[in-house]
Short mmCIF file of C-alpha atoms and ligand atoms in Angstrom, two decimals:
data_model
loop_
_atom_site.label_atom_id
_atom_site.label_comp_id
_atom_site.label_asym_id
_atom_site.label_seq_id
_atom_site.Cartn_x
_atom_site.Cartn_y
_atom_site.Cartn_z
CA MET A 1 -0.32 0.07 0.30
CA ALA A 2 1.59 3.70 -0.82
CA LYS A 3 2.51 5.73 1.97
CA MET A 4 0.13 8.71 2.90
CA GLU A 5 1.65 11.98 2.57
CA PRO A 6 0.34 13.97 6.12
CA ALA A 7 -2.07 16.16 4.66
CA ALA A 8 -3.72 19.15 7.32
CA VAL A 9 -6.76 17.94 9.24
CA ALA A 10 -9.44 19.85 10.71
CA TYR A 11 -12.15 18.71 12.97
CA PHE A 12 -15.57 21.73 12.53
CA GLU A 13 -19.01 20.73 13.29
CA GLY A 14 -18.30 17.64 15.19
CA LYS A 15 -16.29 15.62 12.43
CA TYR A 16 -12.30 15.65 11.76
CA VAL A 17 -12.11 16.04 7.99
CA PRO A 18 -9.64 18.02 5.27
CA ILE A 19 -8.75 21.31 6.04
CA GLU A 20 -10.17 22.45 2.94
CA GLU A 21 -13.29 21.39 3.46
CA ALA A 22 -13.65 23.08 7.22
CA LYS A 23 -15.83 25.90 5.60
CA VAL A 24 -18.09 28.43 7.34
CA SER A 25 -20.94 30.72 5.84
CA ILE A 26 -21.09 34.30 5.64
CA MET A 27 -23.83 35.04 7.31
CA THR A 28 -21.19 32.89 10.58
CA HIS A 29 -21.99 35.73 13.39
CA ALA A 30 -18.52 35.45 14.54
CA PHE A 31 -17.16 36.14 11.30
CA ASN A 32 -19.35 39.74 11.25
CA TYR A 33 -19.01 41.09 14.54
CA GLY A 34 -14.92 39.73 16.00
CA THR A 35 -17.38 36.36 18.38
CA GLY A 36 -14.79 33.80 17.80
CA LEU A 37 -12.02 33.64 20.36
CA PHE A 38 -8.84 30.88 20.15
CA GLU A 39 -6.52 29.64 21.33
CA GLY A 40 -2.46 28.86 19.40
CA VAL A 41 -0.41 26.40 21.29
CA ARG A 42 3.26 24.51 20.00
CA GLY A 43 4.45 21.01 19.06
CA TYR A 44 7.79 20.78 18.62
CA TYR A 45 8.87 17.10 16.31
CA VAL A 46 11.08 15.78 18.46
CA GLU A 47 14.00 14.34 16.08
CA ASP A 48 15.84 10.79 18.75
CA GLU A 49 11.71 10.62 19.93
CA ASN A 50 10.18 10.38 17.04
CA ASN A 51 7.25 12.14 19.03
CA ILE A 52 5.38 15.65 18.47
CA LEU A 53 5.94 17.04 22.30
CA ILE A 54 2.48 19.35 22.63
CA PHE A 55 3.29 22.14 25.10
CA ARG A 56 1.07 23.02 27.94
CA LEU A 57 -1.58 21.74 26.08
CA GLU A 58 -3.59 22.32 29.22
CA GLU A 59 -2.71 25.57 29.77
CA HIS A 60 -3.41 26.52 27.28
CA VAL A 61 -7.24 24.57 26.75
CA ASP A 62 -7.80 26.32 29.96
CA ARG A 63 -7.12 29.78 28.91
CA MET A 64 -9.79 29.16 26.00
CA VAL A 65 -12.27 27.90 28.63
CA ARG A 66 -12.39 30.81 31.01
CA ASN A 67 -11.94 33.68 28.30
CA MET A 68 -15.08 30.56 26.36
CA ASN A 69 -17.05 32.69 30.34
CA ILE A 70 -16.66 36.22 30.02
CA LEU A 71 -17.97 35.76 25.62
CA CYS A 72 -20.91 33.70 26.68
CA MET A 73 -19.78 30.99 24.98
CA GLU A 74 -20.98 27.03 25.33
CA ILE A 75 -20.39 24.24 23.60
CA ASP A 76 -21.02 20.44 23.74
CA GLU A 77 -17.58 19.24 23.79
CA THR A 78 -15.43 19.50 27.26
CA LYS A 79 -12.54 20.03 27.96
CA ASP A 80 -10.53 16.98 27.97
CA GLN A 81 -12.89 16.55 24.86
CA ILE A 82 -11.20 20.06 23.97
CA SER A 83 -7.72 19.28 24.42
CA GLU A 84 -8.81 15.58 22.56
CA ILE A 85 -9.67 17.12 19.79
CA CYS A 86 -6.56 19.08 19.24
CA ILE A 87 -4.14 16.34 19.84
CA GLU A 88 -6.16 14.31 18.13
CA VAL A 89 -5.65 16.60 14.60
CA VAL A 90 -1.82 16.68 14.73
CA ARG A 91 -2.97 12.30 15.37
CA ARG A 92 -4.88 12.55 12.23
CA SER A 93 -2.97 14.87 10.07
CA GLY A 94 0.02 12.30 10.56
CA PHE A 95 2.70 15.29 10.54
CA ARG A 96 6.47 14.63 11.65
CA GLU A 97 7.51 18.13 12.60
CA GLY A 98 6.66 21.66 14.03
CA ILE A 99 3.19 21.76 15.08
CA TYR A 100 0.68 25.44 15.81
CA ILE A 101 -2.49 23.37 16.82
CA ARG A 102 -5.44 26.18 16.08
CA PRO A 103 -8.87 26.01 18.79
CA ILE A 104 -11.89 28.49 18.08
CA CYS A 105 -14.64 28.21 19.90
CA TYR A 106 -17.20 30.66 18.21
CA LYS A 107 -20.46 32.44 17.37
CA SER A 108 -21.55 30.33 14.88
CA GLU A 109 -25.21 31.32 13.98
CA LEU A 110 -26.05 32.72 11.15
CA SER A 111 -27.99 35.67 12.43
CA LEU A 112 -28.26 39.18 12.74
CA GLY A 113 -27.20 41.60 15.80
CA PRO A 114 -24.67 42.20 18.20
CA LYS A 115 -24.93 40.15 21.25
CA LEU A 116 -23.95 37.56 22.75
CA ARG A 117 -26.40 35.51 24.95
CA GLY A 118 -28.83 33.44 23.45
CA VAL A 119 -26.50 33.50 20.35
CA GLU A 120 -25.13 29.40 19.34
CA SER A 121 -21.68 28.22 19.83
CA SER A 122 -19.38 25.88 18.59
CA PHE A 123 -15.96 24.42 18.87
CA CYS A 124 -13.22 23.73 16.23
CA CYS A 125 -10.13 22.80 15.43
CA TYR A 126 -6.93 22.25 12.61
CA VAL A 127 -3.39 22.28 12.73
CA ILE A 128 -1.05 23.63 10.31
CA THR A 129 2.40 22.80 10.15
CA LEU A 130 4.68 25.98 11.41
CA GLY A 131 9.08 27.16 11.86
CA ASP A 132 10.22 29.98 13.87
CA TYR A 133 7.96 33.37 13.17
CA VAL A 134 10.27 35.78 13.77
CA ASP A 135 14.21 35.80 13.69
CA ILE A 136 14.68 35.28 17.04
CA ARG A 137 19.02 34.84 16.67
CA LYS A 138 19.69 38.42 15.54
CA GLY A 139 17.29 39.47 17.81
CA LEU A 140 14.65 42.03 16.69
CA ASP A 141 14.13 45.77 16.00
CA VAL A 142 11.51 46.89 16.61
CA VAL A 143 9.30 50.25 17.78
CA VAL A 144 6.68 51.64 20.06
CA SER A 145 3.48 52.25 18.10
CA SER A 146 1.26 55.02 17.40
CA TRP A 147 -1.91 52.04 17.82
CA ARG A 148 -2.41 51.91 21.75
CA ARG A 149 -3.19 49.10 22.66
CA LEU A 150 -7.04 47.94 22.88
CA SER A 151 -8.24 48.55 26.74
CA ASP A 152 -9.71 45.38 28.70
CA ASN A 153 -12.51 47.48 29.76
CA ALA A 154 -12.74 48.70 25.87
CA ILE A 155 -12.88 44.93 24.09
CA PRO A 156 -10.68 42.79 26.43
CA SER A 157 -7.26 42.05 26.42
CA ARG A 158 -7.78 39.25 28.42
CA VAL A 159 -9.00 37.11 26.41
CA LYS A 160 -7.26 36.02 22.26
CA SER A 161 -10.50 37.31 20.60
CA THR A 162 -11.12 36.85 17.19
CA GLY A 163 -12.11 40.49 17.05
CA SER A 164 -8.84 42.29 18.67
CA TYR A 165 -6.09 41.20 16.66
CA LEU A 166 -7.97 44.40 14.46
CA ASN A 167 -5.57 46.19 17.04
CA SER A 168 -2.14 43.89 16.16
CA SER A 169 -2.57 43.71 12.50
CA LEU A 170 -2.94 47.26 13.19
CA ALA A 171 0.15 47.76 14.76
CA ALA A 172 1.67 45.00 13.38
CA THR A 173 1.42 46.87 9.76
CA GLU A 174 2.89 49.88 10.88
CA ALA A 175 5.87 48.35 12.08
CA LYS A 176 6.54 46.13 8.61
CA GLN A 177 5.54 48.75 7.33
CA ALA A 178 8.58 52.30 8.54
CA GLY A 179 10.80 48.92 8.27
CA PHE A 180 11.33 47.39 11.43
CA ASP A 181 9.88 43.79 12.09
CA GLU A 182 7.31 44.45 15.54
CA ALA A 183 5.51 47.00 17.81
CA ILE A 184 5.32 48.16 20.89
CA PHE A 185 2.73 48.89 22.08
CA LEU A 186 1.34 51.68 25.12
CA ARG A 187 -2.06 51.58 26.62
CA GLU A 188 -4.49 54.81 26.72
CA ASP A 189 -1.50 56.37 30.05
CA GLY A 190 1.25 55.53 28.08
CA THR A 191 2.46 52.82 30.07
CA VAL A 192 3.93 49.44 27.97
CA ALA A 193 1.60 46.77 27.72
CA GLU A 194 3.23 43.98 24.28
CA GLY A 195 3.86 43.04 22.14
CA SER A 196 1.60 43.29 18.13
CA ALA A 197 0.46 39.33 19.91
CA MET A 198 3.59 38.60 22.24
CA ASN A 199 4.26 39.31 25.59
CA LEU A 200 7.11 41.73 26.89
CA PHE A 201 10.58 40.89 29.20
CA MET A 202 13.30 43.83 30.48
CA VAL A 203 16.58 42.70 32.42
CA LEU A 204 17.50 46.09 34.10
CA ASN A 205 20.23 45.58 36.87
CA GLY A 206 19.96 41.67 37.22
CA LYS A 207 16.60 41.79 37.46
CA LEU A 208 13.97 40.39 34.63
CA ILE A 209 11.11 43.29 34.95
CA THR A 210 7.83 42.22 32.82
CA THR A 211 3.81 44.07 32.72
CA PRO A 212 1.54 43.21 35.21
CA PRO A 213 -2.08 40.50 33.99
CA ASN A 214 -4.31 43.65 34.99
CA ALA A 215 -1.84 45.90 32.13
CA ASP A 216 -4.74 45.80 28.73
CA ILE A 217 -2.03 42.54 27.93
CA LEU A 218 -3.09 38.76 26.83
CA VAL A 219 -1.39 37.22 29.99
CA GLY A 220 0.47 34.54 27.89
CA ILE A 221 1.32 31.46 28.67
CA THR A 222 5.01 31.36 27.02
CA ARG A 223 5.36 35.02 29.79
CA ASN A 224 4.15 32.26 32.82
CA THR A 225 6.63 29.59 31.61
CA VAL A 226 9.30 32.53 31.15
CA LEU A 227 8.94 33.72 34.48
CA GLU A 228 8.87 30.04 36.39
CA LEU A 229 11.94 29.19 34.53
CA ALA A 230 13.77 32.92 35.45
CA ARG A 231 12.85 31.75 39.11
CA GLU A 232 13.63 28.27 39.65
CA GLU A 233 15.85 27.78 36.82
CA LEU A 234 17.65 30.91 36.92
CA GLY A 235 17.85 31.92 40.35
CA VAL A 236 16.78 35.47 39.30
CA GLU A 237 14.22 38.10 41.18
CA VAL A 238 11.34 38.49 38.72
CA ILE A 239 9.58 41.31 39.56
CA GLU A 240 5.26 42.83 37.41
CA ARG A 241 4.93 45.64 37.50
CA PRO A 242 4.27 48.49 35.14
CA ILE A 243 6.98 49.18 32.64
CA GLY A 244 7.20 53.03 30.92
CA ARG A 245 8.61 53.75 27.70
CA THR A 246 11.47 55.53 27.67
CA GLU A 247 12.48 52.86 30.29
CA LEU A 248 12.74 50.68 27.74
CA TYR A 249 15.65 52.61 25.98
CA GLY A 250 17.67 52.89 28.77
CA CYS A 251 17.39 49.38 29.75
CA ASP A 252 19.94 46.58 29.63
CA GLU A 253 17.64 43.59 27.89
CA LEU A 254 14.40 43.03 26.08
CA PHE A 255 12.82 40.18 24.53
CA PHE A 256 9.13 39.21 22.92
CA SER A 257 7.56 36.12 24.62
CA GLY A 258 4.65 34.38 22.95
CA THR A 259 4.30 30.77 21.46
CA GLY A 260 4.77 31.04 18.12
CA ALA A 261 7.73 34.78 18.96
CA GLN A 262 8.94 32.09 21.90
CA VAL A 263 11.26 33.99 22.89
CA ALA A 264 13.43 36.07 20.21
CA PRO A 265 15.38 38.90 21.94
CA VAL A 266 15.00 43.09 20.46
CA ARG A 267 18.50 44.40 19.68
CA SER A 268 15.86 48.07 18.76
CA VAL A 269 13.36 50.71 20.23
CA ASP A 270 12.61 53.90 18.40
CA GLN A 271 15.51 53.18 16.43
CA ARG A 272 17.96 53.06 20.01
CA LEU A 273 20.10 49.59 20.31
CA ILE A 274 18.97 48.02 23.56
CA GLY A 275 22.22 47.46 25.53
CA SER A 276 25.64 46.04 23.81
CA GLY A 277 22.56 45.68 20.04
CA GLN A 278 23.22 41.43 20.46
CA PRO A 279 20.42 39.60 22.47
CA GLY A 280 21.78 40.09 25.90
CA GLU A 281 23.05 37.22 27.83
CA LEU A 282 19.60 36.45 29.79
CA SER A 283 17.77 36.93 27.10
CA LYS A 284 19.57 33.73 25.54
CA ARG A 285 20.02 32.07 29.02
CA LEU A 286 16.20 32.53 28.64
CA GLN A 287 16.17 30.84 25.58
CA ASP A 288 18.48 27.91 25.51
CA LEU A 289 16.69 26.15 28.57
CA TYR A 290 12.79 26.84 26.37
CA PHE A 291 14.44 25.37 23.80
CA LEU A 292 15.23 22.21 25.88
CA VAL A 293 12.14 22.31 27.94
CA VAL A 294 9.33 22.72 24.52
CA GLN A 295 11.88 19.54 23.29
CA GLY A 296 10.76 17.28 27.08
CA LYS A 297 14.85 17.36 27.37
CA VAL A 298 14.52 19.07 31.42
CA GLU A 299 12.92 15.91 33.01
CA LYS A 300 11.44 19.13 36.09
CA TYR A 301 9.16 20.16 33.11
CA ARG A 302 8.64 17.14 30.84
CA GLY A 303 4.80 17.37 32.10
CA TRP A 304 4.34 20.40 30.39
CA CYS A 305 4.37 17.94 26.85
CA THR A 306 2.01 16.38 25.12
CA PRO A 307 3.49 13.52 23.01
CA VAL A 308 0.68 12.94 20.21
CA TYR A 309 2.21 9.51 19.13
N1 PMP O 1 -0.34 38.75 24.08
C1 PMP O 1 -1.23 38.82 22.24
C2 PMP O 1 -1.98 39.24 22.13
C3 PMP O 1 -0.58 37.71 21.86
O1 PMP O 1 -2.08 37.17 20.68
C4 PMP O 1 -0.62 36.27 22.38
C5 PMP O 1 -0.48 35.17 21.61
N2 PMP O 1 -0.89 34.86 22.30
C6 PMP O 1 0.90 36.61 23.92
C7 PMP O 1 0.95 37.47 24.02
C8 PMP O 1 1.38 35.43 23.36
O2 PMP O 1 0.52 34.49 24.47
P1 PMP O 1 0.94 32.79 24.76
O3 PMP O 1 2.71 33.34 25.12
O4 PMP O 1 -0.07 32.19 25.38
O5 PMP O 1 1.08 31.83 23.01
#
């Protein structure tokens, strides 16, 4: 029998289908009003195990389910089933490389009217292959955006909602059009929030500083991973506090964290070099440790990795 080529599989309307067959109507509520929420979960292919390890699946599903409550969403699938579907789409795809899983919960009703209660919700999920999303070696050149990060009291920044990515798209587009790699959002009060799709860390006098969970950020799972690894494994003091824009220019190191971005050092902000203009010492140590952990090489954190096959 001929060997089947790997091909992306989706879970849609309760069934596993080839990704090309998973289609929604133009009347879908979420398509019209941005009433969807999702997760982005990475799986790393580990050569010596010939397996894919999904990183922190439980935490992603947990965030998703908590956010569903904010958007008044109820679906048929249980929390355990969501996790199982995330694994199953990868298993059925047959991929043996780095992948990205996108579980989505959305208002699937074909109805008019921007409301949340009483509008039917559904769950779907797909997988694609994905390598590095930004350059994680050279250090990124970033710019403070003229767009403000959406306020948690306007469009909840805490929720990874489809609608909120208009905000991210505006900032990322502006940055790229101006020749930069990424954007940093300020909040309405002028303090720092995060990147377009990543959290931000600053190193100052050996301490690791990041913005707190109530600073209009998406509270990243990578952010929480970095905080834990820095504290527990590298013995670094970590501080969650507001960060001023000009603090960025004078800090020792800066890096982004995110499922897509992973741990990505920043080498300049608004054309001011950070430190020596090279990825900083602590950033590199955390990046190295992060890649060991996601590959399942650190026994203590092996529980964060879910094997697919
Ligand atoms: N902030 C925003 C706006 C994001 O889109 C992301 C990516 N999910 C993050 C932060 C990082 O979150 P995580 O580490 O959970 O991927």
